[in-house]
Short mmCIF file of C-alpha atoms and ligand atoms in Angstrom, two decimals:
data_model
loop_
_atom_site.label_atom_id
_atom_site.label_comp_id
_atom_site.label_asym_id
_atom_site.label_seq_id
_atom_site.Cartn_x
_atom_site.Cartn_y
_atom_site.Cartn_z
CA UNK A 1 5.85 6.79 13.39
CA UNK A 2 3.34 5.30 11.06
CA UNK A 3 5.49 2.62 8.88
CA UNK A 4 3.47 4.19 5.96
CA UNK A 5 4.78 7.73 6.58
CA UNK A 6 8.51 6.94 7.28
CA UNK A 7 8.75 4.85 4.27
CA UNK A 8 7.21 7.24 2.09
CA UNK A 9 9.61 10.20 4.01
CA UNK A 10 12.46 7.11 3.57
CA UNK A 11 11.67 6.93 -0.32
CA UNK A 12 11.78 10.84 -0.74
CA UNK A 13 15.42 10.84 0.96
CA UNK A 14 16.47 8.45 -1.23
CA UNK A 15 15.00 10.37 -4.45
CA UNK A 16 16.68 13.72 -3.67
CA UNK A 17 20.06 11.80 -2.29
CA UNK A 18 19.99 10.52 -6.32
CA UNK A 19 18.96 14.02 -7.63
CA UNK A 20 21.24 15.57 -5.52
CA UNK A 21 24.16 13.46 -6.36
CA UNK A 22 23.55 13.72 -9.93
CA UNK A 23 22.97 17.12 -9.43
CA UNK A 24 26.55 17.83 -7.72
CA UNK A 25 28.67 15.97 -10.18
CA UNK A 26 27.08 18.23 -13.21
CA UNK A 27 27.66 21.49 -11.25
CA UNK A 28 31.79 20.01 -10.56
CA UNK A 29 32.14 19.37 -14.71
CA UNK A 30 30.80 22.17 -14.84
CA UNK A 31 32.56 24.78 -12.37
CA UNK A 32 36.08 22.77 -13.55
CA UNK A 33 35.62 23.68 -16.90
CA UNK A 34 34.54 27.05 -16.64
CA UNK A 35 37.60 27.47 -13.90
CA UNK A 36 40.20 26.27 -16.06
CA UNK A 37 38.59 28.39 -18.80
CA UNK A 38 39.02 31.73 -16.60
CA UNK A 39 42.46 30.68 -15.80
CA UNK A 40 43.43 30.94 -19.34
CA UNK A 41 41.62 33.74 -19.75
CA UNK A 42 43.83 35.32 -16.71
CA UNK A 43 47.19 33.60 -18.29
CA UNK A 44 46.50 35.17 -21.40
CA UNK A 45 45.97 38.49 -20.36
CA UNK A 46 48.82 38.20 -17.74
CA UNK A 47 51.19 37.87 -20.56
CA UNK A 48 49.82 40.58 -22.61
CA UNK A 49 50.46 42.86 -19.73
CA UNK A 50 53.82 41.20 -18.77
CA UNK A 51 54.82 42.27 -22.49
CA UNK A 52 52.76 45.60 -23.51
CA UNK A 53 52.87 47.27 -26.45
CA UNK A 54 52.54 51.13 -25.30
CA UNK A 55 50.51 50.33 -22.33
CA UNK A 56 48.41 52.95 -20.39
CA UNK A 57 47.96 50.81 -16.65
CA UNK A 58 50.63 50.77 -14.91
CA UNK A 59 51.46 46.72 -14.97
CA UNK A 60 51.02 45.78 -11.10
CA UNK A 61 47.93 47.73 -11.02
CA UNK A 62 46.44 45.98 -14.16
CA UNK A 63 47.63 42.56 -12.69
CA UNK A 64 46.15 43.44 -9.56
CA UNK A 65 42.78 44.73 -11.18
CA UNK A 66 43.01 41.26 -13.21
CA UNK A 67 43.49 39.13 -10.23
CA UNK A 68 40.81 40.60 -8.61
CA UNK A 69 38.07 40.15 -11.60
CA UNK A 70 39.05 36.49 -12.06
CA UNK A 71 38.24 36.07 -8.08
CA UNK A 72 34.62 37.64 -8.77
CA UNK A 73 34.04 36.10 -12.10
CA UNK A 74 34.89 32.31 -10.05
CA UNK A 75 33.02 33.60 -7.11
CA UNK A 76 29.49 34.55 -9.17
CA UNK A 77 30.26 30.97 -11.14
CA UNK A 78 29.82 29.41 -7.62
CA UNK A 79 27.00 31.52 -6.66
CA UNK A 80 24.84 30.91 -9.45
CA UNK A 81 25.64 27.05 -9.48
CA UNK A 82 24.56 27.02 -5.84
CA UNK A 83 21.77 28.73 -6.78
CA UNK A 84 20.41 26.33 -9.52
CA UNK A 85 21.57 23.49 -7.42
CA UNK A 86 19.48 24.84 -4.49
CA UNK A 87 16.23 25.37 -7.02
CA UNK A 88 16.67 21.57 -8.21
CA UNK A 89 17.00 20.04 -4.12
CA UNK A 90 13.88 22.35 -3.02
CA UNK A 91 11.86 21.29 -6.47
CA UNK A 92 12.57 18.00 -6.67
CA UNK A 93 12.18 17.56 -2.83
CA UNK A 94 8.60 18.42 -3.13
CA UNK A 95 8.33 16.29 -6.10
CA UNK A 96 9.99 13.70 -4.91
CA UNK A 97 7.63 13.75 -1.42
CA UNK A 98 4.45 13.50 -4.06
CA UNK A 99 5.69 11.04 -6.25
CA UNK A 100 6.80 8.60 -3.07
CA UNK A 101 2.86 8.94 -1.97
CA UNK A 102 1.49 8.05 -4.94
CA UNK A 103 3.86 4.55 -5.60
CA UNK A 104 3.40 4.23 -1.89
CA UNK A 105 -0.55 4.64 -2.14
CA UNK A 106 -1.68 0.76 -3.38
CA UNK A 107 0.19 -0.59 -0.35
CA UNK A 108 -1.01 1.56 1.67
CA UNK A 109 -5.24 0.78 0.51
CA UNK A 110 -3.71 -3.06 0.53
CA UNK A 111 -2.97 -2.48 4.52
CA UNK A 112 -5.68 -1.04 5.25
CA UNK A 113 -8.03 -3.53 3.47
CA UNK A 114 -6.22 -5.64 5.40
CA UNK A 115 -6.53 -4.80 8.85
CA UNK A 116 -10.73 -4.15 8.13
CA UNK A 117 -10.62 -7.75 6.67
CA UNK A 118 -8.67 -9.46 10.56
CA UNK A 119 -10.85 -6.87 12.13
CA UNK A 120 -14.58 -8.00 10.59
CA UNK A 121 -13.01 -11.65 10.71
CA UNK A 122 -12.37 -11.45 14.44
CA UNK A 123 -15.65 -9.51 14.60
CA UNK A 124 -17.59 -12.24 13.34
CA UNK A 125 -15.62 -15.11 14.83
CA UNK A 126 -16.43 -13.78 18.46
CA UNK A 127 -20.03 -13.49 18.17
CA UNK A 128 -20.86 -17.86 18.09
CA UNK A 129 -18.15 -18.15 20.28
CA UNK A 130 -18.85 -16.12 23.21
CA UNK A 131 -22.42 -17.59 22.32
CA UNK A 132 -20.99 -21.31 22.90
CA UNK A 133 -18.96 -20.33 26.20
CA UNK A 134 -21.87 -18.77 27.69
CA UNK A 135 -24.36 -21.93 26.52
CA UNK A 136 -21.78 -23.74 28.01
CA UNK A 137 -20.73 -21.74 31.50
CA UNK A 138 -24.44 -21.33 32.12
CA UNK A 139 -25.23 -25.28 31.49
CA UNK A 140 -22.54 -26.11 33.65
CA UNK A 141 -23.74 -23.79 36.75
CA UNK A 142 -27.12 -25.46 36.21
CA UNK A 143 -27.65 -28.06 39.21
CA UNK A 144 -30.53 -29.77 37.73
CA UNK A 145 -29.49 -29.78 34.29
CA UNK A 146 -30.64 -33.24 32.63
CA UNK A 147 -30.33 -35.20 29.69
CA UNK A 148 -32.95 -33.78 27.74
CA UNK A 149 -31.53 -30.60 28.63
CA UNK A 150 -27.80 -31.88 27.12
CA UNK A 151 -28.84 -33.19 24.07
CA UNK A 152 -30.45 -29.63 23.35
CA UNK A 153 -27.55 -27.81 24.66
CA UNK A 154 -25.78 -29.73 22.19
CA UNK A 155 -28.09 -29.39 19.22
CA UNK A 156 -27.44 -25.43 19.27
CA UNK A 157 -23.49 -26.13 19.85
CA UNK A 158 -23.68 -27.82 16.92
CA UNK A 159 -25.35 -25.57 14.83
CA UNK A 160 -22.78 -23.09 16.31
CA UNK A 161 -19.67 -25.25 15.34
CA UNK A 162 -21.40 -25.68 11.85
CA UNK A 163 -21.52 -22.18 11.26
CA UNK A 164 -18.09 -21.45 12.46
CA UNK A 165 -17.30 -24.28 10.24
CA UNK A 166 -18.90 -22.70 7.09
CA UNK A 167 -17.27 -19.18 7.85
CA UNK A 168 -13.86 -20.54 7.73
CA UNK A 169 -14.35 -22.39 4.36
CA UNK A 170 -15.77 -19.28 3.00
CA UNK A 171 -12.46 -17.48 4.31
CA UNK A 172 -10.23 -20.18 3.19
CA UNK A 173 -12.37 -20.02 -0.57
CA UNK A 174 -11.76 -15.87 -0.10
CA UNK A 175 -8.24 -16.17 0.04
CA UNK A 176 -8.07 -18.65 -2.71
CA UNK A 177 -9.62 -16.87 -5.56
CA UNK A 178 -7.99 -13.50 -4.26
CA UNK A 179 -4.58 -14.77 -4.68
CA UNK A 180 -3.70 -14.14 -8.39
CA UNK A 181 -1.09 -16.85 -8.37
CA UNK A 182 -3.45 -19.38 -7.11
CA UNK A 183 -3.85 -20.96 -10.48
CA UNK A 184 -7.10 -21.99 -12.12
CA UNK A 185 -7.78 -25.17 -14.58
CA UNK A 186 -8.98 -23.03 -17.59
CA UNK A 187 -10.71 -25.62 -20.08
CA UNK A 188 -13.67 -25.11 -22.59
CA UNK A 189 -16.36 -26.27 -20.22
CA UNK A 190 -20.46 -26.94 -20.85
CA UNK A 191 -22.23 -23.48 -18.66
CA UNK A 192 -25.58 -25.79 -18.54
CA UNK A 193 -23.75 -28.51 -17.28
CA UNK A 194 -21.88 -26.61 -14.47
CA UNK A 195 -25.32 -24.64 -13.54
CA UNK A 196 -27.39 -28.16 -13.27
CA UNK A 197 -24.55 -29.28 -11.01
CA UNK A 198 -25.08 -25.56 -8.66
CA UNK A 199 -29.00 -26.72 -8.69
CA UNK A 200 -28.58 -29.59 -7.90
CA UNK A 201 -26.71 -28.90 -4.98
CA UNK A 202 -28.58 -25.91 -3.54
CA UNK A 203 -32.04 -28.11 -4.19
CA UNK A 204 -32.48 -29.54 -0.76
CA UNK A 205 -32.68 -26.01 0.45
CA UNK A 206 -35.46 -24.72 -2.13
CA UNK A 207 -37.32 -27.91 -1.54
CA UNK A 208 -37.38 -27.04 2.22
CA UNK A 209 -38.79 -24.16 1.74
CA UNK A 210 -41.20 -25.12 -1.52
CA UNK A 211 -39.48 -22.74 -4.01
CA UNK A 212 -39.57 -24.03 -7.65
CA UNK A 213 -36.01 -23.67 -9.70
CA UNK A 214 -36.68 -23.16 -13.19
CA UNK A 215 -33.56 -23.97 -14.94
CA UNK A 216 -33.11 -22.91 -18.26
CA UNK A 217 -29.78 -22.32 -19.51
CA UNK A 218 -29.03 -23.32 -22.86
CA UNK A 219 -25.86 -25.38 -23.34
CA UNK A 220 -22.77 -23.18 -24.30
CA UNK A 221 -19.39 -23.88 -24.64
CA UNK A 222 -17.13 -21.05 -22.25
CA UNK A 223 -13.53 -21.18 -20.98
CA UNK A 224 -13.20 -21.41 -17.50
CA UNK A 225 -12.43 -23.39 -14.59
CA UNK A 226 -15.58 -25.92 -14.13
CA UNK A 227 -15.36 -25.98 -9.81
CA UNK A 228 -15.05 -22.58 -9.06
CA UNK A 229 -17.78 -21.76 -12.08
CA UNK A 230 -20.07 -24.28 -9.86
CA UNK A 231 -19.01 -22.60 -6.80
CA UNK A 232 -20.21 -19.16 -7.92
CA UNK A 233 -23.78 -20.48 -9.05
CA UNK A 234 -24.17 -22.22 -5.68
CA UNK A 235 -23.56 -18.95 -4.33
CA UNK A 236 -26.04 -16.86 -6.59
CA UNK A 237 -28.29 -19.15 -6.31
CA UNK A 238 -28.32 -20.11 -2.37
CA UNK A 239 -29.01 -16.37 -2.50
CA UNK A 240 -31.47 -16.27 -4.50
CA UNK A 241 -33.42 -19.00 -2.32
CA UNK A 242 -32.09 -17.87 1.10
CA UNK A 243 -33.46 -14.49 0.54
CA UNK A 244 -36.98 -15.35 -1.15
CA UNK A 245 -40.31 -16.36 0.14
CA UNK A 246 -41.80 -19.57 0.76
CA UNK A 247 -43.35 -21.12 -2.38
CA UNK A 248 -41.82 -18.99 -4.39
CA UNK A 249 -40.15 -19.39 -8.21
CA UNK A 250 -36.21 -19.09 -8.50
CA UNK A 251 -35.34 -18.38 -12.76
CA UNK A 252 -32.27 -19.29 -14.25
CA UNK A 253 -31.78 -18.29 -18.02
CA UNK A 254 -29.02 -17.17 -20.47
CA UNK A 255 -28.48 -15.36 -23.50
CA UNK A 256 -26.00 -13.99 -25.85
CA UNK A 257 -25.12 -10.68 -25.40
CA UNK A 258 -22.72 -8.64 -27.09
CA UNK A 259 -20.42 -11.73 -27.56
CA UNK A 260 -20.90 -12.45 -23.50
CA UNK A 261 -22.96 -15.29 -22.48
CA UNK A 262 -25.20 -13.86 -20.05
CA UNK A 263 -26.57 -15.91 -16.95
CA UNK A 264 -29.41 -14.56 -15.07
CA UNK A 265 -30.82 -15.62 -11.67
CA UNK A 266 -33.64 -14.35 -10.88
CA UNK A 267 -35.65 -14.45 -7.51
CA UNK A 268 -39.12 -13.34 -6.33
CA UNK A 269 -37.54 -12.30 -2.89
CA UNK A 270 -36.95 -9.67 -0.56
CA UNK A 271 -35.22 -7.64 -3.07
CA UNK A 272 -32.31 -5.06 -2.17
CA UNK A 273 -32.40 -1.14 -2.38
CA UNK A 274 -30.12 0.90 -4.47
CA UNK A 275 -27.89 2.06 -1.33
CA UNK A 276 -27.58 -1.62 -0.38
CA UNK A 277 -27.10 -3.07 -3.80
CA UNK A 278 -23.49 -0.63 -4.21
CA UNK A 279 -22.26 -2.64 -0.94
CA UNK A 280 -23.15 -5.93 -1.59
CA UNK A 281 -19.96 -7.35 -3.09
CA UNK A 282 -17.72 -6.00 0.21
CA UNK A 283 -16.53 -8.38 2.52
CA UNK A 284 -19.05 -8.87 5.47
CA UNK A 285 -21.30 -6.64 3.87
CA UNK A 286 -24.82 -8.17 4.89
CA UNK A 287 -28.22 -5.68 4.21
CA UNK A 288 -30.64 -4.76 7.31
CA UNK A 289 -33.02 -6.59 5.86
CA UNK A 290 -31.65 -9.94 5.41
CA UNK A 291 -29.68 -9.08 9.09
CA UNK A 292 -33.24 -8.83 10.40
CA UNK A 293 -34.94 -12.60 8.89
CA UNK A 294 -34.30 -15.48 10.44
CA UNK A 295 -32.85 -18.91 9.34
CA UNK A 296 -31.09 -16.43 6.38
CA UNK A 297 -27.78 -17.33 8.89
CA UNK A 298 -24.46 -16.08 6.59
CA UNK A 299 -21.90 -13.67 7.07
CA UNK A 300 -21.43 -11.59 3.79
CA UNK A 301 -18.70 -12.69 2.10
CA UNK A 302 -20.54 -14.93 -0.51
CA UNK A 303 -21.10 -12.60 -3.05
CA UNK A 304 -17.44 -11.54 -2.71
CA UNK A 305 -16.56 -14.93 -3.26
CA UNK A 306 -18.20 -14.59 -6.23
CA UNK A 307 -16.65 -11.60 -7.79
CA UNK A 308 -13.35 -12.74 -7.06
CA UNK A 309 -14.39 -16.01 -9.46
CA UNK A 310 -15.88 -13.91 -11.92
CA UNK A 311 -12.72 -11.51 -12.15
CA UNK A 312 -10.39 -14.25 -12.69
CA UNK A 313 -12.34 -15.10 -15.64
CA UNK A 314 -12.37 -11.53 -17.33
CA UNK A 315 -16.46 -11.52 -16.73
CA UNK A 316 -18.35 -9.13 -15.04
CA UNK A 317 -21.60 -9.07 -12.51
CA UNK A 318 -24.83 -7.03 -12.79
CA UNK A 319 -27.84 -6.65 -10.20
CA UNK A 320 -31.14 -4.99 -10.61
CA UNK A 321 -33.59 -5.29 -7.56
CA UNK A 322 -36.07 -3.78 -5.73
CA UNK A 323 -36.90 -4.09 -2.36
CA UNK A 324 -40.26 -6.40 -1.81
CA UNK A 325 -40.00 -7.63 -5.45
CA UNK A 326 -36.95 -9.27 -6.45
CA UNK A 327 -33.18 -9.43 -7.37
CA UNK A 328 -32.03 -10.11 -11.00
CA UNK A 329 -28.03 -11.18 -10.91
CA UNK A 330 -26.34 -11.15 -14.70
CA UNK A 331 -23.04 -12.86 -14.68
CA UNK A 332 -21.58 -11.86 -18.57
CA UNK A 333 -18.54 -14.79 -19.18
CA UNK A 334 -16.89 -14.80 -22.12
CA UNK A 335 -17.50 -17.23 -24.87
CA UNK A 336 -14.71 -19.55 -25.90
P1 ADP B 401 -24.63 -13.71 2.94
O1 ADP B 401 -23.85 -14.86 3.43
O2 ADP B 401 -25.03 -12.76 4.00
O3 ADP B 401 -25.77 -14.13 2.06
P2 ADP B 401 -23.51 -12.56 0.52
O4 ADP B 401 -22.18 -11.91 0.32
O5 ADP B 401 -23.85 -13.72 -0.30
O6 ADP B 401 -23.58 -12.88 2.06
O7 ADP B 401 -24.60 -11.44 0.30
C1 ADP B 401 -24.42 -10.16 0.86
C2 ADP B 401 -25.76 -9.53 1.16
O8 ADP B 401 -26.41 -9.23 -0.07
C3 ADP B 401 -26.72 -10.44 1.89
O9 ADP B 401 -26.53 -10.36 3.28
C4 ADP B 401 -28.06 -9.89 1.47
O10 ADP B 401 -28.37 -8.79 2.26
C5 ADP B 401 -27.81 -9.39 0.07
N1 ADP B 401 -28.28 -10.35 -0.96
C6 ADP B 401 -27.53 -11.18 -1.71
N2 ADP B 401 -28.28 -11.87 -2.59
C7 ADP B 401 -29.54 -11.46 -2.39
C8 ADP B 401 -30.80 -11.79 -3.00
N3 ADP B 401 -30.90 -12.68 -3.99
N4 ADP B 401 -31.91 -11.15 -2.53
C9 ADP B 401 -31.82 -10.24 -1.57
N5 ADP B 401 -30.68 -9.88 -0.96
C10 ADP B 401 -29.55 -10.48 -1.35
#
């Protein structure tokens, strides 16, 4: 069975085994005392007919008449305890099953976003490498393979490895910031200071492709923890270039907003549509249309890098884009 179903039929045993106990105990206190009431009751009445004063039943018949109403009186006492009893194990059975599935529920969306994650993980870990084992098999078969033809064998292993490189960091960064106990250095930190840093290292990439970043954050003081803070920009940014046309202009700004500070990056590029853009921050999500351009090599787990960062520091994330004209992402942080 399911380990999902027989612990949530395992926690409903255990809830009606408590009820029931419960239950039972009450229902002895209370059959005891109403017994030992009815027995006194019966004594009484025994000695009133044991000593009469001008009685009209003849005295066995009244004793027997007596003995048999106590039996009844016990015997409805024990149906009607049964009864209730029987009421509380069926209602709190079905209660009990409904409750379990809702504590059990969490876990259960935890598993499952579990076994998607291995599943997409082991997904995307196949594809480069059954590309490198067939580069390789088929190099090897080849009789007249040369030198020349090595060194470019080699060129695309690399580029292979490198990849397979960066997906595991981006795993290993995934699992970081989605640990809650994986603690954060929280200090007042300079946002223009750690955005300059994210420019400066996605910069060989926009110069490659002759796209202009326009940096113009204003320098703020917020609370947060300066690396990861760099590492989200990097990824915003990266974005914003990987996904934009040559010779292009990549914006970043900021602004107050409702007591946020509000960083904007903002692309000329590709653009995402509506039913893309609610997708976007899901592990291994990656649009059609960046799936279809080349050199845009990445594997969708970026921008959920990202909005793990961003939740550990209370913020939040906004996009507005449209397809062929550009993607605007707000990140709101919280002034210190
Ligand atoms: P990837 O490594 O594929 O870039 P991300 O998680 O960073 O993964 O992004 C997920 C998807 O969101 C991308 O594959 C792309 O389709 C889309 N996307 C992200 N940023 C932009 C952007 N600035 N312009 C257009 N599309 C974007």
């Amino acid at each position: 069975m399911n380990p999902i179903k027989s612990a949530r039929i395992r926690l409903t045993v255990w809830y009606v085994l408590i009820i029931a106990l419960i239950s039972f105990s009450f229902s002895a206190i209370i059959y005891n005392g109403v017994a030992s009431e009815l027995e006194r009751g019966f004594q009484m009445a025994e000695y009133r007919i044991n000593n009469p004063r001008g009685g009209i039943i003849p005295r066995s018949i009244a004793l027997i008449i007596l003995q048999e109403d106590f039996e009844n009186a016990r015997r409805s006492v024990i149906m009607s305890l049964l009864k209730i009893n029987g009421g509380i194990l069926i209602t709190s059975g079905i209660a009990s099953y409904i409750l379990a599935g809702r504590s059990i529920k969490p876990i259960e969306n935890m598993l499952e976003e579990q076994k998607r994650f291995t599943a997409d993980a082991g997904h995307e870990l196949k594809t480069p490498l059954t590309a490198l084992r067939t580069e390789i098999e088929v190099a090897l078969r080849d009789k007249k393979f040369s030198l020349k033809d090595a060194k470019k064998l080699l060129q695309s292993n690399l580029e292979e490895v490198v990849s397979l490189q960066k997906l595991s960091e981006n795993l290993m960064l995934l699992n970081k910031y989605a640990q809650k106990n994986h603690s954060l250095s929280f200090k007042e930190i300079d946002i223009k200071g750690v955005v300059s840093k994210a420019v400066g290292i996605v910069q060989p990439l926009a110069r490659n492709k002759n796209i202009k970043i326009v940096n113009s954050v204003e320098s703020r003081k917020v609370k947060g923890d300066a690396q990861s803070l760099t590492e989200l920009f990097v990824i915003l940014i990266d974005n914003a270039v990987k996904y934009s046309h040559e010779k292009s202009e990549v914006k970043i700004q900021s602004e107050i907003k409702k007591s946020k500070m509000a960083i904007e990056v903002i692309d000329e590029g590709i653009g995402i549509t509506k039913s893309e853009q609610e997708h976007i921050f899901d592990r291994f999500y990656r649009a059609d249309s960046s799936r279809c351009k080349e050199n845009t090599n990445g594997y969708g787990l970026g921008l959920a890098i990202a909005k793990e960062i961003i939740d550990r520091h209370n913020g939040s994330i906004g996009i507005t884009s449209s397809p062929n004209q550009g993607s605007r992402f707000s990140v709101f942080l919280p002034l210190s």
